Coordinates of N, CA and C in Angstrom, one line a residue:
G1 N 31.2 31.3 -80.9 CA 31.6 31.8 -82.2 C 33.0 31.1 -82.6
L2 N 33.9 30.9 -81.6 CA 35.2 30.3 -81.9 C 35.1 28.9 -82.4
A3 N 33.9 28.2 -82.2 CA 33.7 26.9 -82.6 C 33.6 26.8 -84.2
F4 N 33.3 28.0 -84.8 CA 33.1 28.1 -86.2 C 34.0 29.2 -86.7
P5 N 35.3 29.0 -86.8 CA 36.2 30.1 -87.2 C 36.0 30.6 -88.6
N6 N 35.4 29.7 -89.5 CA 35.1 30.2 -90.9 C 34.0 31.2 -90.9
L7 N 33.1 31.1 -89.9 CA 32.0 32.0 -89.8 C 32.2 33.2 -88.9
F8 N 33.0 32.9 -87.8 CA 33.3 34.0 -86.9 C 34.8 34.0 -86.6
P9 N 35.6 34.6 -87.6 CA 37.0 34.5 -87.5 C 37.6 35.2 -86.2
E10 N 36.9 36.2 -85.7 CA 37.3 37.0 -84.6 C 36.5 36.6 -83.3
G11 N 35.6 35.7 -83.4 CA 34.8 35.3 -82.3 C 33.8 36.3 -81.9
T12 N 33.4 37.2 -82.7 CA 32.4 38.2 -82.4 C 31.2 38.1 -83.3
T13 N 30.2 38.9 -83.1 CA 28.9 38.9 -83.8 C 28.2 37.6 -83.8
C14 N 28.5 36.8 -82.8 CA 27.8 35.5 -82.6 C 26.6 35.7 -81.7
E15 N 25.9 34.7 -81.4 CA 24.7 34.9 -80.6 C 24.9 35.3 -79.1
D16 N 26.1 35.0 -78.6 CA 26.4 35.4 -77.2 C 27.3 36.7 -77.1
S17 N 27.6 37.3 -78.3 CA 28.4 38.5 -78.2 C 27.6 39.7 -77.6
F18 N 28.4 40.7 -77.1 CA 27.8 41.9 -76.5 C 27.2 42.7 -77.6
R19 N 25.9 43.2 -77.3 CA 25.2 44.1 -78.2 C 24.5 45.1 -77.3
L20 N 24.5 46.4 -77.9 CA 23.8 47.4 -77.2 C 22.3 47.1 -77.2
R21 N 21.8 46.5 -78.3 CA 20.4 46.2 -78.4 C 20.4 44.6 -78.5
K22 N 20.0 44.0 -77.5 CA 20.0 42.5 -77.5 C 18.8 41.9 -78.2
F23 N 19.0 40.7 -78.7 CA 17.9 40.0 -79.3 C 16.9 39.6 -78.2
H24 N 15.6 39.7 -78.5 CA 14.6 39.3 -77.4 C 14.7 37.8 -77.2
R25 N 14.9 37.1 -78.3 CA 15.1 35.6 -78.2 C 16.3 35.2 -79.1
Q26 N 16.9 34.1 -78.6 CA 18.0 33.6 -79.4 C 17.5 33.1 -80.8
S27 N 16.3 32.6 -80.8 CA 15.8 32.1 -82.1 C 15.7 33.2 -83.1
T28 N 15.4 34.5 -82.7 CA 15.4 35.6 -83.6 C 16.7 35.8 -84.3
Y29 N 17.8 35.6 -83.5 CA 19.2 35.7 -84.1 C 19.4 34.6 -85.1
H30 N 19.0 33.4 -84.7 CA 19.2 32.2 -85.6 C 18.5 32.4 -86.9
I31 N 17.2 32.8 -86.9 CA 16.4 33.0 -88.1 C 17.1 34.1 -89.0
A32 N 17.6 35.1 -88.3 CA 18.2 36.2 -89.1 C 19.5 35.7 -89.8
R33 N 20.3 34.9 -89.1 CA 21.5 34.3 -89.7 C 21.1 33.4 -90.9
L34 N 20.2 32.6 -90.7 CA 19.8 31.6 -91.8 C 19.1 32.3 -92.9
S35 N 18.5 33.4 -92.7 CA 17.8 34.1 -93.8 C 18.7 35.2 -94.4
H36 N 19.8 35.5 -93.9 CA 20.7 36.6 -94.4 C 21.2 36.3 -95.8
K37 N 21.5 37.3 -96.5 CA 22.0 37.2 -97.9 C 23.4 36.5 -97.8
D38 N 24.1 36.6 -96.7 CA 25.4 35.9 -96.5 C 25.0 34.4 -96.3
N39 N 25.2 33.6 -97.4 CA 24.7 32.2 -97.4 C 25.7 31.2 -96.7
R40 N 26.8 31.7 -96.1 CA 27.7 30.8 -95.5 C 27.1 30.1 -94.3
F41 N 26.2 30.7 -93.6 CA 25.7 30.2 -92.3 C 24.7 29.0 -92.6
R42 N 23.8 29.3 -93.5 CA 22.8 28.2 -93.8 C 23.4 27.1 -94.7
R43 N 24.5 27.3 -95.3 CA 25.1 26.3 -96.1 C 26.1 25.4 -95.4
M44 N 26.4 25.8 -94.2 CA 27.3 25.0 -93.3 C 26.4 24.1 -92.5
L45 N 26.3 22.8 -92.8 CA 25.5 21.9 -92.1 C 25.8 21.8 -90.6
E46 N 27.1 21.9 -90.3 CA 27.5 21.8 -88.9 C 26.9 22.9 -88.1
Y47 N 26.9 24.1 -88.7 CA 26.3 25.2 -87.9 C 24.8 25.0 -87.8
V48 N 24.1 24.6 -88.9 CA 22.7 24.3 -88.8 C 22.3 23.3 -87.8
F49 N 23.1 22.2 -87.7 CA 22.8 21.2 -86.7 C 23.1 21.7 -85.3
H50 N 24.1 22.6 -85.2 CA 24.5 23.2 -83.9 C 23.3 24.0 -83.4
L51 N 22.7 24.8 -84.3 CA 21.5 25.6 -83.9 C 20.3 24.7 -83.4
A52 N 20.1 23.6 -84.2 CA 19.0 22.7 -83.9 C 19.3 22.0 -82.5
T53 N 20.5 21.6 -82.3 CA 20.8 20.9 -81.0 C 20.7 21.9 -79.9
N54 N 21.1 23.1 -80.1 CA 21.0 24.1 -79.0 C 19.5 24.3 -78.6
G55 N 18.7 24.4 -79.7 CA 17.3 24.6 -79.4 C 16.7 23.4 -78.6
I56 N 17.0 22.2 -78.9 CA 16.6 21.0 -78.2 C 17.1 21.0 -76.8
Q57 N 18.4 21.4 -76.6 CA 18.9 21.4 -75.3 C 18.3 22.5 -74.4
K58 N 17.9 23.6 -75.0 CA 17.2 24.6 -74.2 C 15.9 24.2 -73.7
Q59 N 15.2 23.5 -74.6 CA 13.9 22.9 -74.2 C 14.0 21.9 -73.1
L60 N 15.0 21.1 -73.2 CA 15.3 20.1 -72.1 C 15.7 20.7 -70.8
D61 N 16.5 21.8 -70.9 CA 17.0 22.4 -69.7 C 15.8 23.1 -69.0
Q62 N 14.9 23.7 -69.7 CA 13.7 24.3 -69.1 C 12.9 23.3 -68.4
G63 N 12.6 22.2 -69.1 CA 11.8 21.1 -68.5 C 12.5 20.5 -67.3
M64 N 13.8 20.3 -67.4 CA 14.5 19.7 -66.2 C 14.5 20.6 -65.0
F65 N 14.6 21.9 -65.2 CA 14.6 22.8 -64.1 C 13.2 22.7 -63.4
L66 N 12.1 22.7 -64.2 CA 10.8 22.6 -63.5 C 10.7 21.3 -62.8
M67 N 11.2 20.2 -63.4 CA 11.1 18.9 -62.8 C 11.9 18.8 -61.5
H68 N 13.1 19.4 -61.6 CA 13.9 19.4 -60.4 C 13.3 20.3 -59.2
S69 N 12.6 21.4 -59.6 CA 12.0 22.2 -58.6 C 10.9 21.4 -57.9
V70 N 10.1 20.7 -58.7 CA 9.1 19.9 -58.1 C 9.7 18.7 -57.3
G71 N 10.8 18.1 -57.8 CA 11.4 17.0 -57.1 C 12.0 17.4 -55.8
Q72 N 12.3 18.7 -55.6 CA 12.9 19.1 -54.4 C 11.9 18.9 -53.2
S73 N 10.6 19.0 -53.5 CA 9.6 18.8 -52.5 C 9.3 17.4 -52.2
R74 N 9.8 16.5 -53.1 CA 9.5 15.1 -52.9 C 10.7 14.3 -52.3
Y75 N 11.9 14.8 -52.6 CA 13.1 14.1 -52.2 C 14.1 15.0 -51.5
K76 N 14.8 14.5 -50.6 CA 15.7 15.3 -49.7 C 17.0 15.7 -50.4
N77 N 17.5 14.9 -51.3 CA 18.7 15.2 -52.0 C 18.7 14.6 -53.4
V78 N 19.8 14.9 -54.2 CA 19.9 14.5 -55.6 C 20.0 13.0 -55.6
G79 N 20.6 12.4 -54.6 CA 20.7 10.9 -54.7 C 19.4 10.2 -54.6
E80 N 18.5 10.7 -53.8 CA 17.1 10.1 -53.8 C 16.4 10.3 -55.1
L81 N 16.6 11.5 -55.7 CA 16.0 11.8 -57.0 C 16.5 10.8 -58.1
R82 N 17.9 10.6 -58.1 CA 18.5 9.7 -59.0 C 18.0 8.3 -58.8
K83 N 17.8 7.9 -57.6 CA 17.3 6.5 -57.2 C 15.9 6.3 -57.7
A84 N 15.1 7.4 -57.6 CA 13.7 7.3 -58.1 C 13.7 7.1 -59.6
I85 N 14.6 7.8 -60.3 CA 14.6 7.7 -61.7 C 15.1 6.3 -62.1
E86 N 16.1 5.7 -61.4 CA 16.5 4.4 -61.7 C 15.5 3.3 -61.4
N87 N 14.6 3.6 -60.4 CA 13.6 2.6 -60.1 C 12.3 2.9 -60.9
K88 N 12.4 3.8 -61.8 CA 11.2 4.1 -62.7 C 10.0 4.5 -61.9
N89 N 10.2 5.5 -61.0 CA 9.1 6.0 -60.2 C 8.1 6.6 -61.2
E90 N 6.8 6.3 -61.0 CA 5.8 6.8 -61.9 C 5.7 8.3 -62.1
D91 N 5.8 9.0 -60.9 CA 5.8 10.4 -61.0 C 6.9 11.0 -61.7
I92 N 8.1 10.5 -61.5 CA 9.3 11.0 -62.2 C 9.3 10.7 -63.7
I93 N 8.8 9.4 -64.0 CA 8.7 9.1 -65.4 C 7.7 10.0 -66.2
M94 N 6.6 10.4 -65.5 CA 5.7 11.3 -66.1 C 6.3 12.6 -66.3
D95 N 7.1 13.1 -65.3 CA 7.7 14.4 -65.5 C 8.7 14.3 -66.7
L96 N 9.5 13.2 -66.8 CA 10.5 13.1 -67.9 C 9.8 13.1 -69.2
N97 N 8.6 12.5 -69.3 CA 7.9 12.4 -70.5 C 7.4 13.8 -70.9
R98 N 7.0 14.6 -69.9 CA 6.6 16.0 -70.1 C 7.7 16.8 -70.7
V99 N 8.9 16.6 -70.1 CA 10.1 17.3 -70.6 C 10.4 17.0 -72.1
S100 N 10.4 15.7 -72.4 CA 10.8 15.3 -73.8 C 9.6 15.6 -74.8
S101 N 8.4 15.8 -74.3 CA 7.3 16.0 -75.2 C 7.4 17.3 -76.0
K102 N 8.3 18.2 -75.6 CA 8.6 19.4 -76.3 C 9.5 19.2 -77.4
V103 N 10.2 18.1 -77.4 CA 11.3 17.9 -78.4 C 10.6 17.1 -79.6
K104 N 10.6 17.7 -80.8 CA 10.1 17.1 -82.0 C 10.8 15.8 -82.3
G105 N 10.0 14.8 -82.6 CA 10.5 13.5 -82.9 C 10.7 12.5 -81.8
S106 N 10.6 13.0 -80.5 CA 10.7 12.1 -79.4 C 9.4 11.3 -79.2
P107 N 9.5 10.1 -78.6 CA 8.3 9.2 -78.4 C 7.2 9.9 -77.7
S108 N 7.5 10.7 -76.7 CA 6.4 11.4 -76.0 C 5.8 12.5 -76.9
W109 N 6.6 13.1 -77.7 CA 6.1 14.1 -78.7 C 5.1 13.5 -79.7
F110 N 5.5 12.4 -80.2 CA 4.6 11.6 -81.1 C 3.3 11.2 -80.4
D111 N 3.5 10.8 -79.1 CA 2.3 10.3 -78.4 C 1.4 11.5 -78.2
G112 N 1.9 12.7 -78.0 CA 1.0 13.8 -77.8 C 0.3 14.2 -79.1
K113 N 1.0 14.1 -80.3 CA 0.4 14.3 -81.6 C -0.7 13.3 -81.9
C114 N -0.4 12.1 -81.5 CA -1.4 11.0 -81.7 C -2.6 11.2 -81.0
R115 N -2.5 11.6 -79.7 CA -3.7 11.9 -78.9 C -4.5 13.1 -79.5
Q116 N -3.7 14.1 -80.0 CA -4.4 15.2 -80.6 C -5.2 14.8 -81.8
L117 N -4.6 14.0 -82.7 CA -5.3 13.5 -83.9 C -6.5 12.7 -83.5
Q118 N -6.4 11.8 -82.5 CA -7.5 11.0 -82.0 C -8.7 11.9 -81.5
S119 N -8.3 13.0 -80.8 CA -9.4 13.9 -80.4 C -10.1 14.6 -81.5
I120 N -9.3 14.9 -82.6 CA -9.9 15.5 -83.8 C -10.9 14.5 -84.5
D121 N -10.4 13.3 -84.5 CA -11.3 12.2 -85.2 C -12.6 12.1 -84.4
L122 N -12.5 12.1 -83.1 CA -13.7 12.0 -82.2 C -14.7 13.1 -82.4
E123 N -14.1 14.3 -82.6 CA -14.9 15.5 -82.8 C -15.5 15.7 -84.2
K124 N -14.6 15.5 -85.2 CA -15.0 15.7 -86.6 C -15.5 14.5 -87.3
G125 N -15.3 13.3 -86.7 CA -15.7 12.1 -87.4 C -14.6 11.6 -88.5
P126 N -15.0 10.6 -89.3 CA -14.0 10.2 -90.3 C -13.6 11.3 -91.3
C127 N -12.4 11.4 -91.7 CA -12.0 12.4 -92.6 C -12.5 12.0 -94.0
T128 N -12.6 13.0 -94.9 CA -13.2 12.8 -96.2 C -12.1 12.3 -97.1
F129 N -10.9 12.9 -97.1 CA -9.8 12.5 -98.0 C -8.5 12.4 -97.2
F130 N -7.6 11.5 -97.6 CA -6.3 11.4 -97.1 C -5.4 11.8 -98.3
L131 N -4.7 12.9 -98.2 CA -4.0 13.5 -99.3 C -2.5 13.5 -99.1
T132 N -1.7 13.2 -100.1 CA -0.2 13.2 -100.0 C 0.3 14.2 -101.1
L133 N 1.1 15.2 -100.6 CA 1.7 16.1 -101.6 C 3.2 15.8 -101.6
S134 N 3.7 15.4 -102.7 CA 5.1 15.0 -102.9 C 5.9 16.1 -103.5
C135 N 7.2 16.1 -103.3 CA 8.1 17.1 -103.8 C 8.7 16.7 -105.1
N136 N 8.5 17.5 -106.1 CA 9.0 17.2 -107.5 C 10.2 18.2 -107.8
E137 N 11.2 18.1 -107.0 CA 12.3 19.1 -107.0 C 13.0 19.2 -108.3
Y138 N 13.1 18.1 -109.1 CA 13.8 18.2 -110.4 C 13.0 18.8 -111.5
A139 N 11.7 18.8 -111.4 CA 10.8 19.4 -112.4 C 10.4 20.8 -112.1
W140 N 10.6 21.2 -110.9 CA 10.2 22.6 -110.6 C 11.3 23.6 -110.9
N141 N 11.1 24.2 -112.1 CA 12.1 25.2 -112.5 C 12.2 26.4 -111.6
D142 N 11.1 26.8 -110.9 CA 11.1 27.9 -110.1 C 11.9 27.7 -108.8
V143 N 12.0 26.5 -108.3 CA 12.8 26.3 -107.1 C 14.3 26.4 -107.5
Q144 N 14.6 25.9 -108.7 CA 16.0 26.1 -109.1 C 16.4 27.5 -109.3
A145 N 15.5 28.3 -109.8 CA 15.7 29.7 -110.0 C 15.8 30.5 -108.7
Y146 N 14.9 30.1 -107.8 CA 14.9 30.7 -106.4 C 16.2 30.4 -105.7
L147 N 16.7 29.2 -105.7 CA 17.9 28.8 -105.0 C 19.1 29.5 -105.6
L148 N 19.1 29.6 -106.9 CA 20.3 30.2 -107.6 C 20.3 31.7 -107.3
E149 N 19.1 32.3 -107.1 CA 19.1 33.7 -106.7 C 19.6 33.9 -105.3
K150 N 19.4 32.9 -104.5 CA 19.9 33.0 -103.1 C 21.3 32.6 -103.0
N151 N 21.8 31.9 -104.0 CA 23.2 31.5 -104.0 C 23.8 31.7 -105.4
P152 N 24.1 33.0 -105.8 CA 24.6 33.3 -107.1 C 26.0 32.7 -107.3
D153 N 26.7 32.4 -106.3 CA 28.1 31.9 -106.5 C 28.1 30.5 -107.0
L154 N 26.9 29.8 -107.0 CA 26.8 28.4 -107.5 C 26.3 28.3 -108.9
I155 N 26.1 29.4 -109.6 CA 25.5 29.4 -110.9 C 26.5 28.6 -111.9
E156 N 27.7 29.0 -111.9 CA 28.7 28.4 -112.8 C 28.9 26.9 -112.5
K157 N 28.9 26.6 -111.2 CA 29.1 25.2 -110.8 C 27.9 24.3 -111.3
V158 N 26.7 24.9 -111.2 CA 25.5 24.1 -111.6 C 25.6 23.9 -113.2
K159 N 26.0 24.9 -113.9 CA 26.1 24.8 -115.3 C 27.1 23.8 -115.8
Q160 N 28.3 23.8 -115.1 CA 29.4 22.9 -115.5 C 29.1 21.4 -115.0
Q161 N 28.7 21.2 -113.8 CA 28.5 19.9 -113.3 C 27.1 19.4 -113.3
G162 N 26.1 20.2 -113.6 CA 24.8 19.8 -113.7 C 24.1 19.3 -112.4
I163 N 24.7 19.8 -111.2 CA 24.1 19.4 -109.9 C 22.9 20.2 -109.6
H164 N 22.1 19.7 -108.7 CA 21.0 20.5 -108.2 C 21.4 21.3 -107.0
V165 N 21.1 22.6 -107.0 CA 21.6 23.5 -106.0 C 20.9 23.2 -104.6
L166 N 19.8 22.5 -104.6 CA 19.1 22.3 -103.3 C 20.0 21.5 -102.3
F167 N 20.9 20.7 -102.8 CA 21.8 19.9 -101.9 C 22.8 20.8 -101.3
S168 N 23.0 22.0 -101.8 CA 24.0 23.0 -101.2 C 23.3 24.0 -100.3
D169 N 22.0 24.1 -100.4 CA 21.2 25.1 -99.5 C 19.9 24.5 -99.2
T170 N 19.9 23.5 -98.3 CA 18.7 22.8 -97.8 C 17.8 23.7 -97.0
V171 N 18.4 24.7 -96.3 CA 17.6 25.6 -95.5 C 16.6 26.4 -96.4
S172 N 17.2 27.0 -97.4 CA 16.3 27.8 -98.3 C 15.3 26.9 -99.1
F173 N 15.7 25.7 -99.4 CA 14.8 24.8 -100.1 C 13.6 24.5 -99.2
M174 N 13.9 24.2 -97.9 CA 12.8 23.9 -97.0 C 11.8 25.1 -96.8
R175 N 12.4 26.3 -96.8 CA 11.6 27.5 -96.7 C 10.7 27.6 -98.0
Y176 N 11.3 27.3 -99.1 CA 10.5 27.3 -100.4 C 9.4 26.2 -100.3
W177 N 9.7 25.0 -99.8 CA 8.7 24.0 -99.7 C 7.6 24.4 -98.8
E178 N 7.8 25.0 -97.7 CA 6.8 25.4 -96.8 C 5.9 26.5 -97.5
W179 N 6.5 27.4 -98.3 CA 5.7 28.4 -99.0 C 4.8 27.7 -100.0
R180 N 5.3 26.6 -100.6 CA 4.5 25.9 -101.7 C 3.3 25.2 -101.0
V181 N 3.5 24.6 -99.9 CA 2.5 23.9 -99.2 C 1.4 24.9 -98.7
D182 N 1.9 26.0 -98.1 CA 1.0 27.1 -97.7 C 0.2 27.6 -98.8
A183 N 0.8 27.8 -100.0 CA 0.1 28.3 -101.2 C -1.0 27.3 -101.6
F184 N -0.7 26.0 -101.5 CA -1.8 25.0 -101.9 C -2.9 25.1 -100.9
I185 N -2.6 25.3 -99.7 CA -3.7 25.4 -98.7 C -4.6 26.6 -98.9
E186 N -3.9 27.8 -99.2 CA -4.6 29.0 -99.3 C -5.4 29.1 -100.7
A187 N -4.8 28.5 -101.7 CA -5.4 28.6 -103.0 C -6.4 27.5 -103.4
A188 N -6.1 26.3 -102.9 CA -6.9 25.1 -103.3 C -7.7 24.5 -102.2
L189 N -7.2 24.5 -101.0 CA -7.9 23.8 -99.9 C -8.9 24.8 -99.1
M190 N -8.4 26.0 -98.8 CA -9.2 26.9 -98.0 C -9.1 28.3 -98.6
P191 N -9.5 28.5 -99.9 CA -9.5 29.8 -100.5 C -10.5 30.8 -99.8
K192 N -10.2 32.1 -99.9 CA -11.1 33.0 -99.3 C -11.6 34.0 -100.4
D193 N -12.8 34.6 -100.1 CA -13.3 35.6 -101.0 C -12.8 37.0 -100.6
K194 N -13.3 38.0 -101.2 CA -12.8 39.4 -100.9 C -13.1 39.8 -99.5
K195 N -14.1 39.2 -98.9 CA -14.5 39.5 -97.5 C -13.8 38.7 -96.5
G196 N -12.9 37.8 -97.0 CA -12.1 36.9 -96.0 C -12.8 35.7 -95.6
Q197 N -14.0 35.4 -96.2 CA -14.7 34.2 -95.9 C -14.2 33.0 -96.7
I198 N -14.2 31.8 -96.0 CA -13.8 30.6 -96.7 C -14.7 30.2 -97.8
K199 N -14.2 29.9 -99.0 CA -15.0 29.5 -100.1 C -14.9 28.0 -100.3
E200 N -15.5 27.5 -101.3 CA -15.4 26.1 -101.7 C -14.0 25.7 -102.1
S201 N -13.6 24.5 -101.7 CA -12.2 24.0 -102.1 C -12.3 23.4 -103.5
I202 N -11.2 22.9 -103.9 CA -11.1 22.3 -105.2 C -12.0 21.0 -105.2
F203 N -12.4 20.5 -104.1 CA -13.2 19.3 -104.0 C -14.7 19.6 -104.1
G204 N -15.1 20.9 -104.3 CA -16.5 21.2 -104.5 C -17.2 21.5 -103.2
R205 N -16.6 21.4 -102.1 CA -17.2 21.7 -100.8 C -16.2 22.4 -99.9
K206 N -16.7 23.2 -98.9 CA -15.8 23.9 -98.0 C -15.0 22.9 -97.2
C207 N -13.8 23.2 -96.9 CA -12.9 22.4 -96.0 C -13.1 23.0 -94.6
S208 N -13.7 22.1 -93.7 CA -13.9 22.5 -92.4 C -12.7 22.4 -91.5
Y209 N -11.8 21.4 -91.9 CA -10.6 21.2 -91.1 C -9.6 20.4 -91.8
Y210 N -8.3 20.5 -91.5 CA -7.3 19.7 -92.1 C -6.2 19.5 -91.1
Y211 N -5.5 18.4 -91.2 CA -4.3 18.1 -90.3 C -3.2 17.5 -91.2
G212 N -2.0 18.1 -91.1 CA -0.9 17.7 -91.9 C 0.3 17.4 -91.2
R213 N 1.1 16.5 -91.8 CA 2.4 16.1 -91.2 C 3.5 16.0 -92.3
I214 N 4.6 16.7 -92.1 CA 5.7 16.6 -93.0 C 6.6 15.5 -92.7
E215 N 7.0 14.7 -93.7 CA 7.9 13.6 -93.5 C 9.0 13.8 -94.6
F216 N 10.1 13.0 -94.4 CA 11.2 13.1 -95.3 C 11.5 11.7 -95.9
Q217 N 11.7 11.7 -97.2 CA 12.1 10.4 -97.8 C 13.5 10.1 -97.6
E218 N 13.9 8.9 -97.9 CA 15.3 8.4 -97.6 C 16.3 9.3 -98.5
R219 N 15.8 9.7 -99.6 CA 16.7 10.5 -100.5 C 16.8 12.0 -100.1
G220 N 16.0 12.4 -99.1 CA 16.1 13.7 -98.5 C 14.9 14.6 -98.7
P221 N 14.3 14.8 -99.9 CA 13.2 15.8 -100.0 C 12.0 15.4 -99.2
P222 N 11.2 16.5 -98.9 CA 10.0 16.2 -98.0 C 8.8 15.9 -98.8
H223 N 7.8 15.4 -98.0 CA 6.4 15.3 -98.5 C 5.5 15.5 -97.3
V224 N 4.2 15.8 -97.6 CA 3.3 16.0 -96.5 C 2.1 15.1 -96.7
H225 N 1.7 14.5 -95.6 CA 0.4 13.8 -95.5 C -0.7 14.6 -94.8
M226 N -1.9 14.6 -95.4 CA -2.9 15.4 -94.9 C -4.2 14.7 -94.7
K227 N -4.9 14.9 -93.6 CA -6.3 14.4 -93.5 C -7.2 15.6 -93.7
I228 N -8.2 15.5 -94.5 CA -9.1 16.6 -94.9 C -10.5 16.3 -94.6
W229 N -11.2 17.2 -93.9 CA -12.6 17.1 -93.6 C -13.4 18.1 -94.4
L230 N -14.3 17.7 -95.2 CA -15.2 18.5 -96.0 C -16.6 18.7 -95.4
E231 N -17.2 19.9 -95.5 CA -18.5 20.1 -94.9 C -19.5 19.3 -95.7
N232 N -20.4 18.6 -95.0 CA -21.6 17.9 -95.6 C -21.1 16.9 -96.6
A233 N -20.0 16.3 -96.4 CA -19.5 15.2 -97.3 C -20.1 13.9 -96.9
P234 N -20.5 13.0 -97.8 CA -21.0 11.7 -97.5 C -20.0 10.9 -96.8
I235 N -20.4 10.1 -95.8 CA -19.5 9.2 -95.0 C -19.8 7.8 -95.4
Y236 N -18.8 7.1 -95.7 CA -18.9 5.6 -96.1 C -19.5 4.8 -94.9
G237 N -20.5 4.0 -95.1 CA -21.1 3.2 -94.1 C -22.2 3.9 -93.4
I238 N -22.4 5.2 -93.6 CA -23.5 6.0 -93.0 C -24.5 6.5 -94.1
D239 N -23.9 7.2 -95.1 CA -24.7 7.8 -96.1 C -24.9 6.8 -97.3
P240 N -25.8 7.1 -98.2 CA -26.0 6.1 -99.3 C -24.7 6.0 -100.1
I241 N -24.5 4.7 -100.5 CA -23.2 4.4 -101.2 C -23.1 5.2 -102.6
E242 N -24.3 5.5 -103.2 CA -24.3 6.2 -104.4 C -23.6 7.6 -104.2
D243 N -23.9 8.3 -103.1 CA -23.4 9.6 -102.8 C -21.9 9.5 -102.6
V244 N -21.4 8.4 -101.9 CA -20.0 8.2 -101.7 C -19.3 8.0 -103.1
K245 N -19.9 7.2 -103.9 CA -19.3 6.9 -105.2 C -19.2 8.2 -106.1
A246 N -20.2 9.0 -106.0 CA -20.2 10.3 -106.7 C -19.1 11.2 -106.3
L247 N -18.9 11.3 -105.0 CA -17.8 12.1 -104.4 C -16.5 11.6 -104.9
I248 N -16.3 10.3 -104.9 CA -15.0 9.7 -105.4 C -14.8 10.0 -106.9
E249 N -15.8 9.8 -107.7 CA -15.7 10.0 -109.1 C -15.4 11.5 -109.5
E250 N -15.9 12.4 -108.7 CA -15.7 13.8 -108.9 C -14.3 14.3 -108.6
N251 N -13.7 13.6 -107.7 CA -12.4 14.1 -107.2 C -11.2 13.2 -107.3
I252 N -11.4 11.9 -107.5 CA -10.3 11.0 -107.6 C -10.1 10.4 -109.0
T253 N -8.9 10.5 -109.5 CA -8.7 9.9 -110.9 C -7.3 9.3 -111.0
C254 N -7.1 8.5 -111.9 CA -5.8 7.9 -112.2 C -5.2 8.5 -113.4
R255 N -5.7 9.6 -113.9 CA -5.1 10.3 -115.0 C -4.9 11.7 -114.7
L256 N -4.2 12.4 -115.6 CA -4.0 13.8 -115.5 C -5.0 14.5 -116.3
P257 N -5.9 15.3 -115.6 CA -7.1 15.9 -116.3 C -6.7 16.8 -117.5
N258 N -5.5 17.5 -117.4 CA -5.2 18.3 -118.5 C -3.9 17.8 -119.2

């Protein structure tokens, strides 16, 4: 807490402070801080990155503990373990990859996601559509209203300087973005009837599976890429080309329908 005197002036009420009722997980405390009406925590980028770094370090510590426990049965001392790492011992390299596979963005993490997607392709076959949902943050009036509701102290600043409030509260903006993507999936991609059964998607067929990945543009805002599998959809190179063309003409256009 003392590392952030503006947030914890007395060094108390931080994640390591004494509490009669402790948090079951530190992540519960982090989410509570970032979601709290006191917006100082989520608007201080240093604190946000501190939480992210701590999460990554915790994952690495857990993996390293397991690797060291296994390594104790293979090597007599730490020196031999270090030497094996320097010599790129295959068993040690495999353990290190397992450790970093939990960290989002690491090479081994991407490798795991790639193998997962390859397995889906083998099981489901070629996807029907590849869809990209981009963020239109300057035209979405509701996101501006939502962020101003979360940050009422910025209302006058926005009026006077004309800045977009998302640059001041990126945490709330990402929460809003996730809600918007989830809403698209629930309403357009995999809608349900009153009995909870999956209905036809906006593409005229039921969606049997989808796989999405969120990326960030150089200017900051996110977008999501999705592979979509539709039930009984014609497959190029297997089904008649007329059926494939009809599916394309029904769902793909270079104009705004309305």
